[in-house]
Short mmCIF file of C-alpha atoms in Angstrom, two decimals:
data_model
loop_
_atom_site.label_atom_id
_atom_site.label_comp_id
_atom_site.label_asym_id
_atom_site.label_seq_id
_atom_site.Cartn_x
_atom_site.Cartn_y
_atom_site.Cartn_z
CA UNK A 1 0.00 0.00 0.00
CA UNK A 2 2.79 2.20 0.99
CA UNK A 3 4.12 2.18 -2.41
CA UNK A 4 0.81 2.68 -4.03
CA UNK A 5 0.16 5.75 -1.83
CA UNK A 6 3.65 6.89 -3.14
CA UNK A 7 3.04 6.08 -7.08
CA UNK A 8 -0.51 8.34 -6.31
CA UNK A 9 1.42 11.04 -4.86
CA UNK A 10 3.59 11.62 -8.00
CA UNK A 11 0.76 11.40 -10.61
CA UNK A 12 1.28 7.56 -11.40
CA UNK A 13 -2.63 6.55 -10.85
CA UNK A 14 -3.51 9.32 -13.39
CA UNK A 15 -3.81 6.89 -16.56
CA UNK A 16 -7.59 5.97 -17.58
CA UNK A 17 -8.65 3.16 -15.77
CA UNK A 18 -9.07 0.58 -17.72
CA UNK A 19 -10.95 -1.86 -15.13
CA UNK A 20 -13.43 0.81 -14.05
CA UNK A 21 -11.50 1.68 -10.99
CA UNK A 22 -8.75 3.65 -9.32
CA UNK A 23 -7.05 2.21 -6.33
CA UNK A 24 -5.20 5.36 -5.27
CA UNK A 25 -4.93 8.73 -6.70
CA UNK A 26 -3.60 12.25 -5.64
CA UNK A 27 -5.75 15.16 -4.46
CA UNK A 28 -3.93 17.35 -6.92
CA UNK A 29 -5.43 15.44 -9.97
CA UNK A 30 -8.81 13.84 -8.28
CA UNK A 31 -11.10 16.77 -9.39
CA UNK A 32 -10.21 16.74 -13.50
CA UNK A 33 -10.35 13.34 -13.07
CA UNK A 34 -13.53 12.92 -12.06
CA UNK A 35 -14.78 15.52 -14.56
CA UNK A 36 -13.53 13.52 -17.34
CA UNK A 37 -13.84 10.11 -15.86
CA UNK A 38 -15.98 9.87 -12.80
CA UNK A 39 -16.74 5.83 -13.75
CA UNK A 40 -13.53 5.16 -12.57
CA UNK A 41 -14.52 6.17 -8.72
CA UNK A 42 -15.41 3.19 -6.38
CA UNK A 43 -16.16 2.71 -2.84
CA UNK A 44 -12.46 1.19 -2.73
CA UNK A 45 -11.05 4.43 -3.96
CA UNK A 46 -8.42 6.06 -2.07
CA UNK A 47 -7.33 10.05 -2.41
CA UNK A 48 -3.83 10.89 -1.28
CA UNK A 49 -3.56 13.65 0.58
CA UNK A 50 -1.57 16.93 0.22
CA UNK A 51 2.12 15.82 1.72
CA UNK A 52 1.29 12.56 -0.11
CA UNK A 53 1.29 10.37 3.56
CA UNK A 54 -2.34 9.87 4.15
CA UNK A 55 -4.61 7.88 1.57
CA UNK A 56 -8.51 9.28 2.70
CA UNK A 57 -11.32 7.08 0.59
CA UNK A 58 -13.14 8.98 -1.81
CA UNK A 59 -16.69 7.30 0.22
CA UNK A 60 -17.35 7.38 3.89
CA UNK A 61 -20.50 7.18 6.21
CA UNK A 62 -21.14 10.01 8.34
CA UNK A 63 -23.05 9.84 11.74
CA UNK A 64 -24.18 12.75 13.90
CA UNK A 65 -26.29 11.63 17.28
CA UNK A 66 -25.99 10.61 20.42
CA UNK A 67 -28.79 7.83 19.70
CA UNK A 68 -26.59 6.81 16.66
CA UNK A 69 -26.62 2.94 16.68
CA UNK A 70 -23.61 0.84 16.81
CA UNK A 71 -24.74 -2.41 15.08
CA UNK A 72 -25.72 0.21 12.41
CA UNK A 73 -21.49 1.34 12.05
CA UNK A 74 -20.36 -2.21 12.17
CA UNK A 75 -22.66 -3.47 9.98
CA UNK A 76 -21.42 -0.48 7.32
CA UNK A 77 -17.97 -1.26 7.98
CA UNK A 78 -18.60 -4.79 7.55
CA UNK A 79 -20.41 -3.36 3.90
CA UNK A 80 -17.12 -2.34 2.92
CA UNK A 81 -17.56 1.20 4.57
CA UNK A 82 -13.81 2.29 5.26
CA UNK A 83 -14.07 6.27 6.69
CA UNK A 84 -16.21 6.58 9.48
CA UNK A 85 -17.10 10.45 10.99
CA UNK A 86 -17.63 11.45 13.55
CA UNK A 87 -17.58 14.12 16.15
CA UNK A 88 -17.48 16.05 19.25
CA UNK A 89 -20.67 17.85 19.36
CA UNK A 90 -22.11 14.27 18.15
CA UNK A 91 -21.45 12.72 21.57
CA UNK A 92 -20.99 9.65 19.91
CA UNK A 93 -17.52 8.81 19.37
CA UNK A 94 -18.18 5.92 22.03
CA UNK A 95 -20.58 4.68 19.75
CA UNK A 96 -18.31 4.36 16.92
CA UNK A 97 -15.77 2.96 19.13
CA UNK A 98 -18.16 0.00 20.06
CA UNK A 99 -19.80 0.09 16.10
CA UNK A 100 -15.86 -1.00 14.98
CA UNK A 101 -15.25 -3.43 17.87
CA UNK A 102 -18.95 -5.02 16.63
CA UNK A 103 -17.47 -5.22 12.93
CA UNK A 104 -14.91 -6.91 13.39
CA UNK A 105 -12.49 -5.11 11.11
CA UNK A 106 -9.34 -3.96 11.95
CA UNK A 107 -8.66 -0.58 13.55
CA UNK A 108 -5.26 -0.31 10.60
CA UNK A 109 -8.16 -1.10 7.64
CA UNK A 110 -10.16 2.08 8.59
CA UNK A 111 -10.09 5.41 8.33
CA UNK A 112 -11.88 7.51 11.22
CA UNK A 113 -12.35 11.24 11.32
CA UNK A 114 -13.55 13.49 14.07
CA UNK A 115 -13.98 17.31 14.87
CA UNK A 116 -13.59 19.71 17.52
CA UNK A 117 -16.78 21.77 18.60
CA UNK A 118 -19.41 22.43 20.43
CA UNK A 119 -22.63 24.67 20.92
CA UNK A 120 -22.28 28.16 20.73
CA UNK A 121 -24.52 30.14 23.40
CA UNK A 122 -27.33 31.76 22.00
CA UNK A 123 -29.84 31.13 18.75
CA UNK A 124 -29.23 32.71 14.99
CA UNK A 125 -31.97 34.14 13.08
CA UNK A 126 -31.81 32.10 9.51
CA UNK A 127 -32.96 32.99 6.19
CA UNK A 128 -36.35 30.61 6.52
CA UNK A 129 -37.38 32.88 9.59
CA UNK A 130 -36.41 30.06 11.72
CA UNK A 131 -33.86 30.44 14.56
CA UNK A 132 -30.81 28.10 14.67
CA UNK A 133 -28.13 27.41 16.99
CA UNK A 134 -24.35 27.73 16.17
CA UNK A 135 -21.22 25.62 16.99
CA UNK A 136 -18.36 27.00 18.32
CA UNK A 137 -14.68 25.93 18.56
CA UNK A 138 -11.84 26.95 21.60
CA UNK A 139 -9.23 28.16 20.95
CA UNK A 140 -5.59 26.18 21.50
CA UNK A 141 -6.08 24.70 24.85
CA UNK A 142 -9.29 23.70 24.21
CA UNK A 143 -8.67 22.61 20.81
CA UNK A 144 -5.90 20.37 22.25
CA UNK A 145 -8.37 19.02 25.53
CA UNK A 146 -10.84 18.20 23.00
CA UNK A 147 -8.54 15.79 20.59
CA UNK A 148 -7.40 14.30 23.45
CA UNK A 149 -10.76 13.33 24.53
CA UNK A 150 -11.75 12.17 21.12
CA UNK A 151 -8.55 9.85 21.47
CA UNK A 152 -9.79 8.46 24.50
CA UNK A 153 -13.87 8.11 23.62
CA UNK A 154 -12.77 6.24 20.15
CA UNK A 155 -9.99 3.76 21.92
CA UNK A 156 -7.48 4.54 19.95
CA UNK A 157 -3.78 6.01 19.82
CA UNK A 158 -3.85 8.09 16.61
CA UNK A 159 -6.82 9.37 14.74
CA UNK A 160 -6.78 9.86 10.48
CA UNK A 161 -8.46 13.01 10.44
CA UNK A 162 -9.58 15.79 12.71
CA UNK A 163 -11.04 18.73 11.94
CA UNK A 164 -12.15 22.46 13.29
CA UNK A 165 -16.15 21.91 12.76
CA UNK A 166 -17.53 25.78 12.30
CA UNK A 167 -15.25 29.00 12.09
CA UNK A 168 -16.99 30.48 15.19
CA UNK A 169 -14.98 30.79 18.43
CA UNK A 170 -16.06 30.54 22.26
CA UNK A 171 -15.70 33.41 24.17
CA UNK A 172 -16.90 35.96 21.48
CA UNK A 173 -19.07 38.86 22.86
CA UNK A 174 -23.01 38.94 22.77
CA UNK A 175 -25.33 40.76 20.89
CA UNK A 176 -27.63 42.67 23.51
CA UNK A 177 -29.25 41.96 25.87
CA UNK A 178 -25.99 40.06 26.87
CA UNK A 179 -27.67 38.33 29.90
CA UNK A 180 -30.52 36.75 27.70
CA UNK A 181 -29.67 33.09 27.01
CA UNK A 182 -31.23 33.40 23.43
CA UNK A 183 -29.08 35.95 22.20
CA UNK A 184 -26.43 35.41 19.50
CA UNK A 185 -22.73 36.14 19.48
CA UNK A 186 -21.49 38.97 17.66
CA UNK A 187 -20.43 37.95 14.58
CA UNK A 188 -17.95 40.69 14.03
CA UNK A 189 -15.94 40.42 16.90
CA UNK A 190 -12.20 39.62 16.51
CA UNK A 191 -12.62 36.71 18.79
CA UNK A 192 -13.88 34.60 16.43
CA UNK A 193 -10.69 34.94 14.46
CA UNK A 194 -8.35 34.45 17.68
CA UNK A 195 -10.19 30.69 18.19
CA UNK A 196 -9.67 29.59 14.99
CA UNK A 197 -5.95 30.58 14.74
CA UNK A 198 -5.31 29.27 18.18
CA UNK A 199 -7.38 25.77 17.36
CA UNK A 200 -5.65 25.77 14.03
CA UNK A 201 -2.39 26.02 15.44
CA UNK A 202 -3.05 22.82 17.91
CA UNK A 203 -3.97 20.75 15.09
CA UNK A 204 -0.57 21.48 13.18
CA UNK A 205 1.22 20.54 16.45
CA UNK A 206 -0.53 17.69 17.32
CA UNK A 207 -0.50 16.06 13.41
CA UNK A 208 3.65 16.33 13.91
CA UNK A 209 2.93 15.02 17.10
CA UNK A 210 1.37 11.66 15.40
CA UNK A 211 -1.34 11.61 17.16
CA UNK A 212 -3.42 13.06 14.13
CA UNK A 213 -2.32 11.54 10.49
CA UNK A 214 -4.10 14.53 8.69
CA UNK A 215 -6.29 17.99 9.67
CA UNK A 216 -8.34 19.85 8.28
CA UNK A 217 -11.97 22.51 8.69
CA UNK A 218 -15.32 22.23 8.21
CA UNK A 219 -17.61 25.21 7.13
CA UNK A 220 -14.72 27.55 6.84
CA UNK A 221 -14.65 30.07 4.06
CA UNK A 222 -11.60 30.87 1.31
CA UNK A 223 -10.60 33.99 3.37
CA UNK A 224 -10.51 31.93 6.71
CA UNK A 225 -8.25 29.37 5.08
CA UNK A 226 -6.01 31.80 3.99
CA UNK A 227 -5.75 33.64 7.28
CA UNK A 228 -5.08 30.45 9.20
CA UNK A 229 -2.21 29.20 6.30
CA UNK A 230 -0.93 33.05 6.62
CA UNK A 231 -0.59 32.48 10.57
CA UNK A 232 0.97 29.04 10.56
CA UNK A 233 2.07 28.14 7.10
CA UNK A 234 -0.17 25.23 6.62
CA UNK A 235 -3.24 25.38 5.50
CA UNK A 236 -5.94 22.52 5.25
CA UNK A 237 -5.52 18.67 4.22
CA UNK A 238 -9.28 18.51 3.89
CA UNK A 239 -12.47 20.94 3.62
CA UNK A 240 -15.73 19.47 4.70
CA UNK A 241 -18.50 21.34 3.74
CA UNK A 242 -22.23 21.10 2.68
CA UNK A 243 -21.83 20.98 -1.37
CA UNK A 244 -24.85 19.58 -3.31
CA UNK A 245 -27.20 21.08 -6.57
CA UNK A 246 -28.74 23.69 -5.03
CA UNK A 247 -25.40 25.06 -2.97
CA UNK A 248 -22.37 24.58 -5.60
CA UNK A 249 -20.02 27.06 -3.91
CA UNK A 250 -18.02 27.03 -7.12
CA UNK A 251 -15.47 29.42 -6.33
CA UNK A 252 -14.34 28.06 -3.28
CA UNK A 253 -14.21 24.41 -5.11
CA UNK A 254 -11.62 26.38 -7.36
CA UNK A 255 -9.73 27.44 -4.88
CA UNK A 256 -9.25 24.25 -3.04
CA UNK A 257 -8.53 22.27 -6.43
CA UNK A 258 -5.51 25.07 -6.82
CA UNK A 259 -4.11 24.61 -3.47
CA UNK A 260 -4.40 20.69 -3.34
CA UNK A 261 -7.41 20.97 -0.61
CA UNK A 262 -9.72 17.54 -0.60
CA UNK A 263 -13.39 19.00 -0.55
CA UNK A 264 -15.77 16.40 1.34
CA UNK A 265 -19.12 16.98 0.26
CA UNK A 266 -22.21 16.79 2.57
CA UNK A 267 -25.84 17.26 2.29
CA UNK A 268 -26.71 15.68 -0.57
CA UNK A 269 -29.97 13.80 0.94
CA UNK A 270 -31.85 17.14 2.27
CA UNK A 271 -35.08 16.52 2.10
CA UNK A 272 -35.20 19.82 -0.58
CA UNK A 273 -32.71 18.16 -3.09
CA UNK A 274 -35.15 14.76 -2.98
CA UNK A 275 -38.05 16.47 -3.86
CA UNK A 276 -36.86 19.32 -6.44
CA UNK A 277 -39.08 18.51 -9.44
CA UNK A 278 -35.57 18.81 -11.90
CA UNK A 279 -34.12 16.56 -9.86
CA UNK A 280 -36.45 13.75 -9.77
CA UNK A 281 -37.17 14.69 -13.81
CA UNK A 282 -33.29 13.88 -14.19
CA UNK A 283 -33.65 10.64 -11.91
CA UNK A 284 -37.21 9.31 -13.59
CA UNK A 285 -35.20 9.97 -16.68
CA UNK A 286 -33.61 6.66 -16.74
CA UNK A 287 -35.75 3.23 -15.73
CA UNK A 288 -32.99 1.77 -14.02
CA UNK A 289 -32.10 4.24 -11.70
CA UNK A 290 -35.19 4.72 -10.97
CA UNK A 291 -35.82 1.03 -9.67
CA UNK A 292 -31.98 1.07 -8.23
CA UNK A 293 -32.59 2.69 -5.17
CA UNK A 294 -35.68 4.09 -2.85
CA UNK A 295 -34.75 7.71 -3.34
CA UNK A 296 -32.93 7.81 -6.73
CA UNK A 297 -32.71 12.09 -6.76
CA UNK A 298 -30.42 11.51 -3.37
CA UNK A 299 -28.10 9.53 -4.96
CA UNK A 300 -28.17 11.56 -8.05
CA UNK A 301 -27.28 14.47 -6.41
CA UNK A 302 -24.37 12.50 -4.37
CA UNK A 303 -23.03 11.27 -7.50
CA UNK A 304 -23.33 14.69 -8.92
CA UNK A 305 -20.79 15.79 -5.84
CA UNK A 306 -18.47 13.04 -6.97
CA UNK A 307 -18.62 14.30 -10.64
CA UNK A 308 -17.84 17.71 -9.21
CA UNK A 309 -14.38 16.63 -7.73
CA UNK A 310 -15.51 16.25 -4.76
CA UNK A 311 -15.26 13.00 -1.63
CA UNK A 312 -18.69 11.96 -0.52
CA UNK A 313 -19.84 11.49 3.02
CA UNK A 314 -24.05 10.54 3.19
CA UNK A 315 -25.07 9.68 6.86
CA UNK A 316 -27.12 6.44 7.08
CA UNK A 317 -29.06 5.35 9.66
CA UNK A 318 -30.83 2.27 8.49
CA UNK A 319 -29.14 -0.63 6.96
CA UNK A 320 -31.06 -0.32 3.88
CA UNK A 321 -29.75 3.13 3.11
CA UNK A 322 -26.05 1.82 3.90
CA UNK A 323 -26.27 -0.67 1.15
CA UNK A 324 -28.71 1.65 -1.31
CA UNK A 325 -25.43 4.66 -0.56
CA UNK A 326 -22.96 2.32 -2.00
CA UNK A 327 -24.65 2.28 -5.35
CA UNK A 328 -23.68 6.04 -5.92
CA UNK A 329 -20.93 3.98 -8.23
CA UNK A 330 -23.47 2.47 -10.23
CA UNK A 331 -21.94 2.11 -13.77
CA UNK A 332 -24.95 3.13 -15.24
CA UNK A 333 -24.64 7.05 -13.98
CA UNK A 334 -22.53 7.52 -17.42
CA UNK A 335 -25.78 7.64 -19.21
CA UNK A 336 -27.55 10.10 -16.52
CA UNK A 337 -25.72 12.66 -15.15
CA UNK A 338 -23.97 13.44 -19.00
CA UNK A 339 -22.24 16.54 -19.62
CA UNK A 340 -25.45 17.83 -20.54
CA UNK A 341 -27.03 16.80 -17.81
CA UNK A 342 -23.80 18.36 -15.83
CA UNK A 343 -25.21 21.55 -17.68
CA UNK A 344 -28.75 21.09 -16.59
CA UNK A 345 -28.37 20.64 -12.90
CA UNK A 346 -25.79 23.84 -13.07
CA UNK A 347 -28.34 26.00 -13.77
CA UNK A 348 -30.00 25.21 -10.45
CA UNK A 349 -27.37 26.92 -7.90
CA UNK A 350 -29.35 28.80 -5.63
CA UNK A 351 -26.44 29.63 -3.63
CA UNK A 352 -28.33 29.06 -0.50
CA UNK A 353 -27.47 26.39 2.57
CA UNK A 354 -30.63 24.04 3.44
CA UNK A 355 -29.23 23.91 6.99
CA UNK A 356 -29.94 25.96 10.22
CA UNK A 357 -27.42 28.74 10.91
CA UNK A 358 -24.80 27.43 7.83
CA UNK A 359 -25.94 30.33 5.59
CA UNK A 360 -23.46 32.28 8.19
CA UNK A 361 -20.96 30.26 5.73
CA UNK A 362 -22.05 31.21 2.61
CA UNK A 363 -22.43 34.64 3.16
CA UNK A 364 -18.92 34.65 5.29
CA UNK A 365 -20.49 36.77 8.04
CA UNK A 366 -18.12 35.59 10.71
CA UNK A 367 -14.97 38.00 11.47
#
C-alpha cells in the first residue's frame, strides 16, 4: 500500500482506468479526473492527501447523534464502509468505538475522522425565519483538551483526520441583551478569528505530534483558510462542507482544487434536493435508476458531488440506506448525469445552505 500511496502522490494513478476503478490517486489530480472520468470512482477508492502520507477514501458514512446505533457502524464497515465520521458535538464517538469493535475489522483497515466543537450560546436568526443554533470551537487549549478526549472516547492512539467543525470561536461577545440566554454572538468580533488561529495552530502541532495523520476545517470560508495558512504556514488537508445542486459554492471548489485541498461533500440527501421537481425529472429519466434505489434524486445528487471533484460522506441510519449509498458507483450514472445533464443541474445553484445557521458560511459573516 505504501508504495501505491507513493506512485498516487507523483501522478502515477492518473492513466484511464481501464478496469473501471482507481485504487489510489492524488488530491492534486482527483477533481479533472472525475470531470472527465468519474466511472472510474469506487467505494475502494483512495485520495492521497496533500504531503502525499495519508490515503482518505473517496466514500465514507457520516453519523451525527448521540442515539446513533452501533450495530448500524459495524454493519457499514462490515459493507465495505472504510471512513467513518464522527464528532465532538455528536457525543458519539463511544458509539463508533463499540460500532468498529462489533465489525470486526481492523482498527489499521479504517479510516476515522472526528472534529472539535461544540454549541455556541445563543440562537441565529436564519434565512427561513427560523432560529438556529451555532457551533463553536476553543481556541488552543481547548482545541488540544478536545482531541485528546476524542482519542480516548474512540480507543485509539492516533486518529486519520480531525477537523475544526464551524469558524466560530467561544468566548466571542453577545449581541444585547448580553444576559438573555437566546441571544447570538457577535459575529464581528475579533474573537472569532483568535479561536480559529489558536485551534488551528493545535492541530498542526498535534499532526507532527502523530497523534493526528491529517487535519483539516469544516464550514470555513476561502478567506478563513487563507488567514489560518498566513498564521501558521499550513493550511488545510481537507475541507468538509455542505456541497450539493442547489449550494455549488463554485469558487471556493476552485480554490481548493488550486491549493491541493480535498473538498468532502455533505448534504446531498436534504429533504429539498429529494423532492426538487428537476431533480427527480433527471432521476425518472432513466428506468434503471429509478428502480436502483428508494430515493434515486439523493443519490443523483451525491453522484453529482463526486462528478464535481468532490469526496462523498451521506449519513445512514438504516441498513437499507447503507447498502442503497454504496450504489452512488453504479456504472450506469454515465448515461444520466452526462455533460449535458452536468449543464442542466448547473443551472440550479441557488447559492443558498438548506441547513440551520450554515448560511453564516455562505455569506462569510463571521470576522
Amino acid at each position: 500500500e505504501a508504495a501505491a500511496i507513493a506512485a498516487a502522490a507523483g501522478g502515477g494513478a492518473a492513466a484511464e482506468c481501464a478496469d473501471g476503478g482507481l485504487d489510489f490517486i492524488s488530491v492534486w489530480e482527483w477533481p479533472a479526473a472525475m470531470r472527465a472520468r468519474p466511472h472510474c470512482a469506487r467505494a475502494s477508492t483512495r485520495i492521497v492527501l496533500r504531503g502525499g502520507h495519508v490515503a482518505m477514501p473517496a466514500f465514507g458514512l457520516g453519523t451525527g447523534a448521540p442515539d446513533d446505533e452501533a450495530a448500524v457502524i459495524g454493519a457499514a464497515v462490515r459493507a465495505g464502509y472504510r471512513l467513518i465520521d464522527t464528532g465532538q458535538l455528536y457525543a458519539n464517538e463511544h458509539i463508533v468505538r463499540e460500532g468498529i469493535r462489533l465489525s470486526g475489522v481492523h482498527r489499521e483497515a479504517l479510516f476515522i475522522a472526528s472534529k472539535a466543537g461544540e454549541w455556541c450560546p445563543g440562537w441565529y436568526p436564519t434565512p427561513r425565519s427560523t432560529l438556529a443554533r451555532a457551533v463553536c470551537i476553543g481556541g488552543y487549549e481547548r482545541t488540544r483538551a478536545a482531541v485528546s478526549a476524542s482519542l480516548a472516547n474512540l480507543g485509539v492512539e492516533y486518529i486519520d483526520l480531525y477537523l475544526l467543525h464551524w469558524p466560530m470561536g467561544l468566548g466571542a461577545a453577545r449581541e444585547p441583551p448580553e444576559d438573555d440566554e437566546r441571544s447570538p454572538m457577535r459575529l464581528d468580533d475579533p474573537a472569532h478569528r483568535d479561536a480559529r488561529l489558536g485551534a488551528w495552530r493545535a492541530l498542526v502541532e498535534l499532526r507532527a505530534s502523530g497523534v493526528l495523520r491529517a487535519i483539516g476545517v469544516a464550514n470555513w470560508s476561502q478567506r478563513q483558510i487563507e488567514e489560518a495558512a498566513a498564521a501558521t504556514g499550513e493550511l488545510p488537508q481537507v475541507l468538509q462542507m455542505e456541497m450539493h445542486p442547489l449550494l455549488q459554492r463554485p469558487q471556493l471548489r476552485a480554490f481548493c482544487e488550486r491549493v491541493g485541498i480535498l473538498v468532502q461533500a455533505y448534504g446531498n440527501h436534504h429533504e429539498n434536493i429529494r423532492g426538487h421537481p428537476a431533480l427527480l425529472q433527471l432521476a425518472k429519466s432513466n428506468a434503471h435508476l429509478a428502480q436502483l434505489v428508494p430515493e434515486p434524486v439523493g443519490l443523483l445528487a451525491m453522484r453529482w458531488s463526486l462528478h464535481s471533484g468532490a469526496a462523498i460522506l451521506p449519513r445512514s441510519r438504516k441498513p437499507q440506506y447503507i447498502e442503497a449509498n454504496k450504489r452512488v458507483f453504479w456504472a450506469g450514472f454515465r448515461q444520466v448525469l452526462t455533460p449535458e445533464a452536468m449543464e442542466q443541474i448547473a443551472q440550479l445553484d441557488a447559492n443558498t445552505s438548506l441547513y440551520g445557521a450554515h448560511h453564516l458560511f455562505v455569506s462569510d459573516s463571521i470576522q
